[in-house]
Amino acid sequence: MMAIVTNLDVMLAKRKMKLSELSERVNISMANLSILKSGKARAIRFSTLEAICRELECKPGDILDYEADNN
């Protein structure tokens, strides 16, 4: 199980922004943002992360977190 957790939904709620609005602002499809939001993404481009952070006025650590795998 992947130990990187996404908090995109939390940041969207804090900014009172819908996923569709973020999609338009950063020019990334709703499908790709949904994959990222659900934690199913296997990778993210720095340019994508930068665009999301710019629009949500946050840092990468606000969106991505690490949780130790206790197996």
Short mmCIF file of N, CA and C in Angstrom, two decimals:
data_model
loop_
_atom_site.label_atom_id
_atom_site.label_comp_id
_atom_site.label_asym_id
_atom_site.label_seq_id
_atom_site.Cartn_x
_atom_site.Cartn_y
_atom_site.Cartn_z
N MET A 1 0.84 -1.19 0.00
CA MET A 1 0.00 0.00 0.00
C MET A 1 0.88 1.25 0.00
N MET A 2 0.48 2.24 -0.79
CA MET A 2 1.27 3.46 -0.91
C MET A 2 1.13 4.32 0.33
N ALA A 3 2.23 4.86 0.81
CA ALA A 3 2.24 5.64 2.04
C ALA A 3 2.07 7.13 1.78
N ILE A 4 2.02 7.55 0.51
CA ILE A 4 1.77 8.95 0.20
C ILE A 4 0.27 9.17 0.13
N VAL A 5 -0.21 10.14 0.88
CA VAL A 5 -1.64 10.43 0.97
C VAL A 5 -1.89 11.82 0.40
N THR A 6 -2.96 11.96 -0.37
CA THR A 6 -3.30 13.27 -0.91
C THR A 6 -4.40 13.91 -0.08
N ASN A 7 -4.26 15.20 0.15
CA ASN A 7 -5.24 15.98 0.90
C ASN A 7 -5.87 17.05 0.01
N LEU A 8 -5.99 16.73 -1.27
CA LEU A 8 -6.53 17.71 -2.22
C LEU A 8 -7.96 18.09 -1.85
N ASP A 9 -8.75 17.13 -1.41
CA ASP A 9 -10.14 17.44 -1.04
C ASP A 9 -10.20 18.40 0.15
N VAL A 10 -9.26 18.25 1.08
CA VAL A 10 -9.21 19.14 2.25
C VAL A 10 -8.88 20.57 1.80
N MET A 11 -7.88 20.70 0.92
CA MET A 11 -7.49 22.04 0.45
C MET A 11 -8.58 22.67 -0.39
N LEU A 12 -9.28 21.88 -1.19
CA LEU A 12 -10.39 22.42 -1.96
C LEU A 12 -11.48 22.94 -1.03
N ALA A 13 -11.78 22.20 0.02
CA ALA A 13 -12.80 22.63 0.98
C ALA A 13 -12.37 23.91 1.69
N LYS A 14 -11.09 23.98 2.08
CA LYS A 14 -10.59 25.18 2.77
C LYS A 14 -10.70 26.41 1.88
N ARG A 15 -10.50 26.23 0.57
CA ARG A 15 -10.54 27.35 -0.38
C ARG A 15 -11.94 27.55 -0.97
N LYS A 16 -12.89 26.71 -0.51
CA LYS A 16 -14.27 26.77 -1.02
C LYS A 16 -14.29 26.72 -2.55
N MET A 17 -13.52 25.77 -3.09
CA MET A 17 -13.40 25.62 -4.53
C MET A 17 -13.83 24.20 -4.92
N LYS A 18 -14.54 24.11 -6.02
CA LYS A 18 -14.95 22.79 -6.52
C LYS A 18 -13.85 22.23 -7.43
N LEU A 19 -13.83 20.92 -7.54
CA LEU A 19 -12.85 20.25 -8.40
C LEU A 19 -12.95 20.75 -9.84
N SER A 20 -14.17 21.01 -10.29
CA SER A 20 -14.38 21.49 -11.66
C SER A 20 -13.73 22.85 -11.87
N GLU A 21 -13.80 23.72 -10.86
CA GLU A 21 -13.18 25.04 -10.97
C GLU A 21 -11.66 24.92 -11.02
N LEU A 22 -11.10 24.06 -10.16
CA LEU A 22 -9.66 23.84 -10.18
C LEU A 22 -9.23 23.26 -11.52
N SER A 23 -10.01 22.36 -12.05
CA SER A 23 -9.72 21.75 -13.35
C SER A 23 -9.61 22.81 -14.44
N GLU A 24 -10.53 23.74 -14.45
CA GLU A 24 -10.50 24.82 -15.44
C GLU A 24 -9.30 25.73 -15.23
N ARG A 25 -9.01 26.07 -13.99
CA ARG A 25 -7.92 27.00 -13.69
C ARG A 25 -6.53 26.45 -14.03
N VAL A 26 -6.34 25.15 -13.82
CA VAL A 26 -5.01 24.57 -14.05
C VAL A 26 -4.94 23.80 -15.37
N ASN A 27 -6.07 23.76 -16.10
CA ASN A 27 -6.13 23.09 -17.39
C ASN A 27 -5.74 21.61 -17.30
N ILE A 28 -6.31 20.95 -16.31
CA ILE A 28 -6.12 19.51 -16.11
C ILE A 28 -7.50 18.87 -16.09
N SER A 29 -7.65 17.74 -16.76
CA SER A 29 -8.97 17.12 -16.87
C SER A 29 -9.53 16.74 -15.49
N MET A 30 -10.84 16.74 -15.42
CA MET A 30 -11.52 16.32 -14.20
C MET A 30 -11.13 14.89 -13.84
N ALA A 31 -10.99 14.05 -14.85
CA ALA A 31 -10.63 12.64 -14.61
C ALA A 31 -9.28 12.54 -13.91
N ASN A 32 -8.29 13.29 -14.41
CA ASN A 32 -6.96 13.22 -13.80
C ASN A 32 -6.94 13.82 -12.40
N LEU A 33 -7.66 14.90 -12.20
CA LEU A 33 -7.74 15.48 -10.85
C LEU A 33 -8.47 14.54 -9.89
N SER A 34 -9.48 13.85 -10.38
CA SER A 34 -10.20 12.89 -9.54
C SER A 34 -9.30 11.74 -9.11
N ILE A 35 -8.46 11.27 -10.03
CA ILE A 35 -7.50 10.21 -9.71
C ILE A 35 -6.54 10.69 -8.62
N LEU A 36 -6.08 11.92 -8.76
CA LEU A 36 -5.17 12.48 -7.76
C LEU A 36 -5.90 12.65 -6.42
N LYS A 37 -7.11 13.17 -6.47
CA LYS A 37 -7.89 13.41 -5.25
C LYS A 37 -8.18 12.12 -4.50
N SER A 38 -8.45 11.06 -5.23
CA SER A 38 -8.80 9.78 -4.60
C SER A 38 -7.58 9.02 -4.07
N GLY A 39 -6.39 9.51 -4.41
CA GLY A 39 -5.17 8.83 -3.95
C GLY A 39 -4.75 7.68 -4.83
N LYS A 40 -5.36 7.55 -5.99
CA LYS A 40 -5.04 6.44 -6.90
C LYS A 40 -3.95 6.79 -7.90
N ALA A 41 -3.50 8.04 -7.89
CA ALA A 41 -2.44 8.44 -8.82
C ALA A 41 -1.13 7.78 -8.43
N ARG A 42 -0.37 7.37 -9.42
CA ARG A 42 0.92 6.74 -9.15
C ARG A 42 2.07 7.74 -9.27
N ALA A 43 1.79 8.88 -9.90
CA ALA A 43 2.82 9.90 -10.08
C ALA A 43 2.12 11.24 -10.31
N ILE A 44 2.89 12.30 -10.12
CA ILE A 44 2.39 13.65 -10.43
C ILE A 44 3.56 14.47 -10.95
N ARG A 45 3.33 15.20 -12.00
CA ARG A 45 4.37 16.08 -12.55
C ARG A 45 4.55 17.28 -11.65
N PHE A 46 5.78 17.74 -11.54
CA PHE A 46 6.03 18.94 -10.74
C PHE A 46 5.26 20.12 -11.31
N SER A 47 5.12 20.20 -12.62
CA SER A 47 4.39 21.32 -13.23
C SER A 47 2.92 21.27 -12.82
N THR A 48 2.36 20.08 -12.70
CA THR A 48 0.97 19.92 -12.25
C THR A 48 0.85 20.33 -10.79
N LEU A 49 1.77 19.85 -9.97
CA LEU A 49 1.76 20.19 -8.55
C LEU A 49 1.92 21.70 -8.36
N GLU A 50 2.79 22.30 -9.14
CA GLU A 50 3.01 23.75 -9.07
C GLU A 50 1.73 24.51 -9.43
N ALA A 51 1.05 24.09 -10.49
CA ALA A 51 -0.18 24.76 -10.91
C ALA A 51 -1.27 24.64 -9.85
N ILE A 52 -1.41 23.46 -9.26
CA ILE A 52 -2.40 23.25 -8.20
C ILE A 52 -2.08 24.12 -7.00
N CYS A 53 -0.82 24.14 -6.59
CA CYS A 53 -0.41 24.97 -5.44
C CYS A 53 -0.63 26.45 -5.71
N ARG A 54 -0.36 26.87 -6.93
CA ARG A 54 -0.55 28.28 -7.30
C ARG A 54 -2.02 28.66 -7.14
N GLU A 55 -2.91 27.84 -7.66
CA GLU A 55 -4.34 28.16 -7.63
C GLU A 55 -4.95 28.01 -6.24
N LEU A 56 -4.45 27.07 -5.45
CA LEU A 56 -4.99 26.87 -4.10
C LEU A 56 -4.22 27.67 -3.05
N GLU A 57 -3.19 28.41 -3.50
CA GLU A 57 -2.35 29.22 -2.61
C GLU A 57 -1.88 28.38 -1.42
N CYS A 58 -1.18 27.29 -1.76
CA CYS A 58 -0.69 26.39 -0.72
C CYS A 58 0.69 25.85 -1.12
N LYS A 59 1.24 25.03 -0.27
CA LYS A 59 2.53 24.39 -0.53
C LYS A 59 2.28 22.92 -0.84
N PRO A 60 3.22 22.25 -1.52
CA PRO A 60 3.04 20.83 -1.83
C PRO A 60 2.73 19.99 -0.59
N GLY A 61 3.31 20.33 0.54
CA GLY A 61 3.06 19.58 1.77
C GLY A 61 1.64 19.73 2.29
N ASP A 62 0.91 20.73 1.79
CA ASP A 62 -0.49 20.88 2.17
C ASP A 62 -1.37 19.89 1.41
N ILE A 63 -0.86 19.43 0.27
CA ILE A 63 -1.62 18.52 -0.59
C ILE A 63 -1.15 17.07 -0.42
N LEU A 64 0.16 16.89 -0.28
CA LEU A 64 0.73 15.55 -0.17
C LEU A 64 1.25 15.32 1.24
N ASP A 65 1.02 14.13 1.75
CA ASP A 65 1.48 13.77 3.09
C ASP A 65 2.04 12.36 3.04
N TYR A 66 2.87 12.04 4.00
CA TYR A 66 3.46 10.71 4.10
C TYR A 66 2.99 10.04 5.37
N GLU A 67 2.48 8.83 5.24
CA GLU A 67 2.07 8.04 6.39
C GLU A 67 2.86 6.74 6.37
N ALA A 68 3.54 6.46 7.46
CA ALA A 68 4.34 5.25 7.53
C ALA A 68 3.47 4.01 7.40
N ASP A 69 3.95 3.05 6.63
CA ASP A 69 3.25 1.79 6.45
C ASP A 69 3.64 0.87 7.59
N ASN A 70 2.70 0.53 8.44
CA ASN A 70 2.99 -0.23 9.65
C ASN A 70 2.87 -1.74 9.48
N ASN A 71 3.20 -2.25 8.31
CA ASN A 71 3.14 -3.71 8.09
C ASN A 71 4.39 -4.39 8.53
#
